Coordinates of C-alpha atoms in Angstrom, one line a residue:
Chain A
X227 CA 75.5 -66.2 142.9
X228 CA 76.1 -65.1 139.4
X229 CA 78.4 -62.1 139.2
X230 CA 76.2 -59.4 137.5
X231 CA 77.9 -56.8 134.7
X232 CA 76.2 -53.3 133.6
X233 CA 77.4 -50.0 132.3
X234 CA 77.4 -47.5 135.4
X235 CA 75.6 -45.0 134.0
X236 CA 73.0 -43.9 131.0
X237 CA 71.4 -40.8 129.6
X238 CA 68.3 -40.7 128.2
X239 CA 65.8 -37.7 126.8
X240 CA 62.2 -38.0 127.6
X241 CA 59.6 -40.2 125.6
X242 CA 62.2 -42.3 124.2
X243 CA 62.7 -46.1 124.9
X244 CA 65.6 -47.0 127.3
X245 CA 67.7 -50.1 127.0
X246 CA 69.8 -51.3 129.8
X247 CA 72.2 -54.8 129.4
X248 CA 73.3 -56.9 132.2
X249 CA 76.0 -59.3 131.7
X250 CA 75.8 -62.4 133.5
X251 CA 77.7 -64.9 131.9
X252 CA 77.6 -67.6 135.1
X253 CA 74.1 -67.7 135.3
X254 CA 73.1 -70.9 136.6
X255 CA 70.2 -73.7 136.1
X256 CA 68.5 -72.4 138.7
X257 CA 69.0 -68.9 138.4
X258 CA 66.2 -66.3 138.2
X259 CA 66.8 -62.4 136.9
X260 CA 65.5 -59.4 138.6
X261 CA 65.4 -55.9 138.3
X262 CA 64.9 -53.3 141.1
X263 CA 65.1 -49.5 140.6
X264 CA 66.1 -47.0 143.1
X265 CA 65.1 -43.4 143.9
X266 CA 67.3 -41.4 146.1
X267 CA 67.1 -42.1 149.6
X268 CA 64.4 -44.7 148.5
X269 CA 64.4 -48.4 149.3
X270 CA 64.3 -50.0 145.5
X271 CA 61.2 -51.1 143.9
X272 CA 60.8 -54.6 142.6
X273 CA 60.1 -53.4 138.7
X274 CA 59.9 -57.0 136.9
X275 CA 61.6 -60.9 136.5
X276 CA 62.1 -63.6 134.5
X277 CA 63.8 -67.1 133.5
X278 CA 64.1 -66.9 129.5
X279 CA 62.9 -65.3 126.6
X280 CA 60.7 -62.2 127.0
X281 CA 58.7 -60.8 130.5
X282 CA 56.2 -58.0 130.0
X283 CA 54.4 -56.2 132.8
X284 CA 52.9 -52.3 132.9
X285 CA 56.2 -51.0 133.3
X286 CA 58.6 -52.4 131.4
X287 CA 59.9 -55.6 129.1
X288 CA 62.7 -58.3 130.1
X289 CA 64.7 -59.7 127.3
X290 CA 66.3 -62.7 127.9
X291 CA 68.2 -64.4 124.7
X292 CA 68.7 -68.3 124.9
X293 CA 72.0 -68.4 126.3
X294 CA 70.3 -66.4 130.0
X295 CA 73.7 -65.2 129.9
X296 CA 72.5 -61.7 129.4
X297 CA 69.5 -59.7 129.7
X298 CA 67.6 -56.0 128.8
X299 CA 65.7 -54.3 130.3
X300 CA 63.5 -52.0 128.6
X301 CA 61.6 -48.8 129.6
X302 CA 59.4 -47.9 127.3
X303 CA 59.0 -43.7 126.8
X304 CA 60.8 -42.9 129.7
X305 CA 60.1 -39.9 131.6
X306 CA 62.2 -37.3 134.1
X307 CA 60.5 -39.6 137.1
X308 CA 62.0 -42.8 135.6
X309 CA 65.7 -40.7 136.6
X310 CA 66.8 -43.7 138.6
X311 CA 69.5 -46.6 140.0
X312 CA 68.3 -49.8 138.2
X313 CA 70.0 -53.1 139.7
X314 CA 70.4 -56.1 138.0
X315 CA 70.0 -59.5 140.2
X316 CA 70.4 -63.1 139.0
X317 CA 69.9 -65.8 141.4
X318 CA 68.3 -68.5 142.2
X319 CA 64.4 -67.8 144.1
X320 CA 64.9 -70.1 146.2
X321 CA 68.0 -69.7 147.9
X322 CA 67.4 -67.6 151.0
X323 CA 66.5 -64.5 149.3
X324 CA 69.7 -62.9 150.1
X325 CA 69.7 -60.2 147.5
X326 CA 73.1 -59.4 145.9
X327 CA 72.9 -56.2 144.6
X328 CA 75.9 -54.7 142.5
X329 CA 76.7 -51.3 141.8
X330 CA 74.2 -50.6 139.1
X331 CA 72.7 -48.2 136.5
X332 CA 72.2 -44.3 137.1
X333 CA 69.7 -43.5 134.3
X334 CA 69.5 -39.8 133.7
X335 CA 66.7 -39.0 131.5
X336 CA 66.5 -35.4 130.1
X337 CA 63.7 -32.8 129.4
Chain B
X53 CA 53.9 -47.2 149.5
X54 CA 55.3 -51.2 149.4
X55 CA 53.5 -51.7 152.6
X56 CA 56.6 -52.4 154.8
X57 CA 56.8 -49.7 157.6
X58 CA 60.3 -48.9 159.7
X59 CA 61.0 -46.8 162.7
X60 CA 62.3 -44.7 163.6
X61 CA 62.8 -42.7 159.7
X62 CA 65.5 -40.9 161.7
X63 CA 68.2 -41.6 164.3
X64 CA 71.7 -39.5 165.4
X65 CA 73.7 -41.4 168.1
X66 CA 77.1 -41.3 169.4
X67 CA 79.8 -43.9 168.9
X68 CA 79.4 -46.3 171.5
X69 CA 75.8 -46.5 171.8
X70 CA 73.1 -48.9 171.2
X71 CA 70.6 -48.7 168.9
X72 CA 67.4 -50.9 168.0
X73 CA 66.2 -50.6 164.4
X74 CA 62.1 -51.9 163.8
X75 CA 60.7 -53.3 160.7
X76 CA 57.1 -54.9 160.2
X77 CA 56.4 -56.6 157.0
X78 CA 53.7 -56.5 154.9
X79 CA 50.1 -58.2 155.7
X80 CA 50.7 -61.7 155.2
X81 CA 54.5 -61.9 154.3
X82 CA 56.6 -64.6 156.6
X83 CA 60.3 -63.3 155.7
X84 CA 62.0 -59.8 156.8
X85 CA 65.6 -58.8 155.4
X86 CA 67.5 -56.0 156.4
X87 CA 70.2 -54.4 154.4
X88 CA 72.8 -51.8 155.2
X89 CA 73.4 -49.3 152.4
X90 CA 76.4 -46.7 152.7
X91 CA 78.2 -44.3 150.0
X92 CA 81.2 -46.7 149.8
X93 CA 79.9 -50.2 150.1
X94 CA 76.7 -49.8 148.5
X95 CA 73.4 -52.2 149.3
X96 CA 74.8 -54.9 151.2
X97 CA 72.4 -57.9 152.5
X98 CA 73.0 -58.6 156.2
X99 CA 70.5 -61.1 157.2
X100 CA 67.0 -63.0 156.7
X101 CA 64.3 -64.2 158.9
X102 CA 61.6 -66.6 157.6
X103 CA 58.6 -67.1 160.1
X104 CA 60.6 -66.7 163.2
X105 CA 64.0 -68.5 162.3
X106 CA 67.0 -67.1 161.1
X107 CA 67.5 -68.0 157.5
X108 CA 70.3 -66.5 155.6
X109 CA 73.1 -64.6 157.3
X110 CA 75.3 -62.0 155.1
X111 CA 77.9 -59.4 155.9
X112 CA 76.1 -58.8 159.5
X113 CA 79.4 -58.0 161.9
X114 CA 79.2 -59.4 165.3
X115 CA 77.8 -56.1 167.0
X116 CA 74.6 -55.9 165.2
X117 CA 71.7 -58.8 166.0
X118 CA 68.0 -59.2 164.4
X119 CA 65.3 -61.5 165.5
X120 CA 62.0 -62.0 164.1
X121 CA 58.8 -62.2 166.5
X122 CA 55.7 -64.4 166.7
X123 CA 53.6 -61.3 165.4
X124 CA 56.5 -61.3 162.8
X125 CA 58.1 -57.8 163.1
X126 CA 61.3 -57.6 163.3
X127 CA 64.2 -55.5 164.8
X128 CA 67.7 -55.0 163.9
X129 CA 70.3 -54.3 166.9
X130 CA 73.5 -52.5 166.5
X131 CA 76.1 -51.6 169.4
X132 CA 78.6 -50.5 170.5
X133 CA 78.6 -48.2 167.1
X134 CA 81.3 -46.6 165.1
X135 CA 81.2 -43.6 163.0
X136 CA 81.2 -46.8 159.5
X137 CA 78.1 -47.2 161.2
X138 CA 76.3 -44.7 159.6
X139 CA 73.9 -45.6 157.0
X140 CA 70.7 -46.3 155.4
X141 CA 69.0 -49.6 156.8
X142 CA 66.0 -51.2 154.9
X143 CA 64.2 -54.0 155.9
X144 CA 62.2 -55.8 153.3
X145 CA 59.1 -58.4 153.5
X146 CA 57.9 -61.1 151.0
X147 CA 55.5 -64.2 151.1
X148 CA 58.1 -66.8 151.4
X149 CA 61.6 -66.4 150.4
X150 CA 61.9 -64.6 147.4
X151 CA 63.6 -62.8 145.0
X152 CA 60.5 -60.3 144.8
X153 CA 61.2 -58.5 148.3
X154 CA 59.1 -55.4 149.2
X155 CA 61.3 -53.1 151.2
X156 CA 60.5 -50.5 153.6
X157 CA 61.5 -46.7 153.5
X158 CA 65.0 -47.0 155.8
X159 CA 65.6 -45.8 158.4
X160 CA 69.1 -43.3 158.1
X161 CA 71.1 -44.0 161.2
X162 CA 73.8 -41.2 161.6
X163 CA 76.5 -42.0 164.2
X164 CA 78.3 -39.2 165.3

């Protein structure tokens, strides 16, 4: 599995757009990336995935540049309930599912 | 709510003891996982079960056992438990195997 790289924490204010960068510099062939967010005593969320170029659900946008070997994720006009862990997974989907998750992103986001 | 349950939410035990940890999946999904998450280690995987049949086996030590049952719950046994013990455990379901996993609320298992 690719070893994932992204800063430990952010701070953000509300309504403004929040970009967080995972490194992953081994990604392989194969290899899918995934995003997860966590509340507090929560399990995490699935929040969105993708292979290459740009993913766009309700919640938020995946950049992925040509090279896959890193990726954004973007929350658009964040909000104080968006205050958050946000993992960054790369694997492949069909691997056994084993989930690798790293230490992640603590997004702060401020009135 | 992702639609995968766990019992019990709570559970304080001594060292020593045994405990038995239940997941059941979503509607429809053939794979559980479970995953231990403590302050110092963080979310670790410990083991997958697709349909019945163990799958994928991560940082699971030797005291702690899962199986997955025709009706496709699935339970999570620990013994002979240490105070490193204590932690959050989540299970988590999804349709095949998957990177897109559903998990459960946890259950927080305190060993005192």
């Amino acid at each position: 599995l690719a070893k994932t790289t992204q800063p430990i924490s952010m701070d953000s204010y509300e309504g403004q757009e929040v970009n967080i960068t995972c490194s992953h510099n081994n990604i392989a062939t194969n290899d899918y990336i995934t995003w997860y967010q966590q509340f507090p005593s929560q399990g995490p969320r699935f929040i969105i995935q993708g292979y290459k170029t740009k993913v766009t659900n309700e919640v938020a946008s995946l950049f992925i540049p040509a090279d896959r070997k890193s990726s954004t994720l973007s929350l658009p006009r964040v909000s104080l309930s968006d205050t958050a862990v946000y993992y960054c997974l790369v694997g492949d989907n069909n691997q056994g599912g084993k989930l690798i998750f790293g230490q992640g992103t603590e997004l702060s986001v401020k009135p | 709510d992702s639609g995968v349950t766990q019992t019990p939410k709570h559970l304080i035990t001594a060292t020593g003891q045994r405990v038995t940890l239940r997941c059941s999946p979503r509607s429809g999904d053939l794979s559980v996982y479970w995953y231990q998450q403590s302050l110092d280690q963080g979310l670790q995987f410990l083991i997958h079960y697709y349909n019945g049949e163990e799958r994928a086996k991560g940082n699971i030590l030797e005291r702690f056992s899962a199986q997955q049952f025709p009706d496709l719950h699935s339970e999570l046994n620990l013994s002979s438990l240490e105070l490193g013990d204590s932690a959050l455990y989540f299970c988590a379901s999804s349709v095949g195997t998957s990177n897109e996993q559903f998990f459960g609320p946890g259950t927080r298992l305190t060993v005192l």
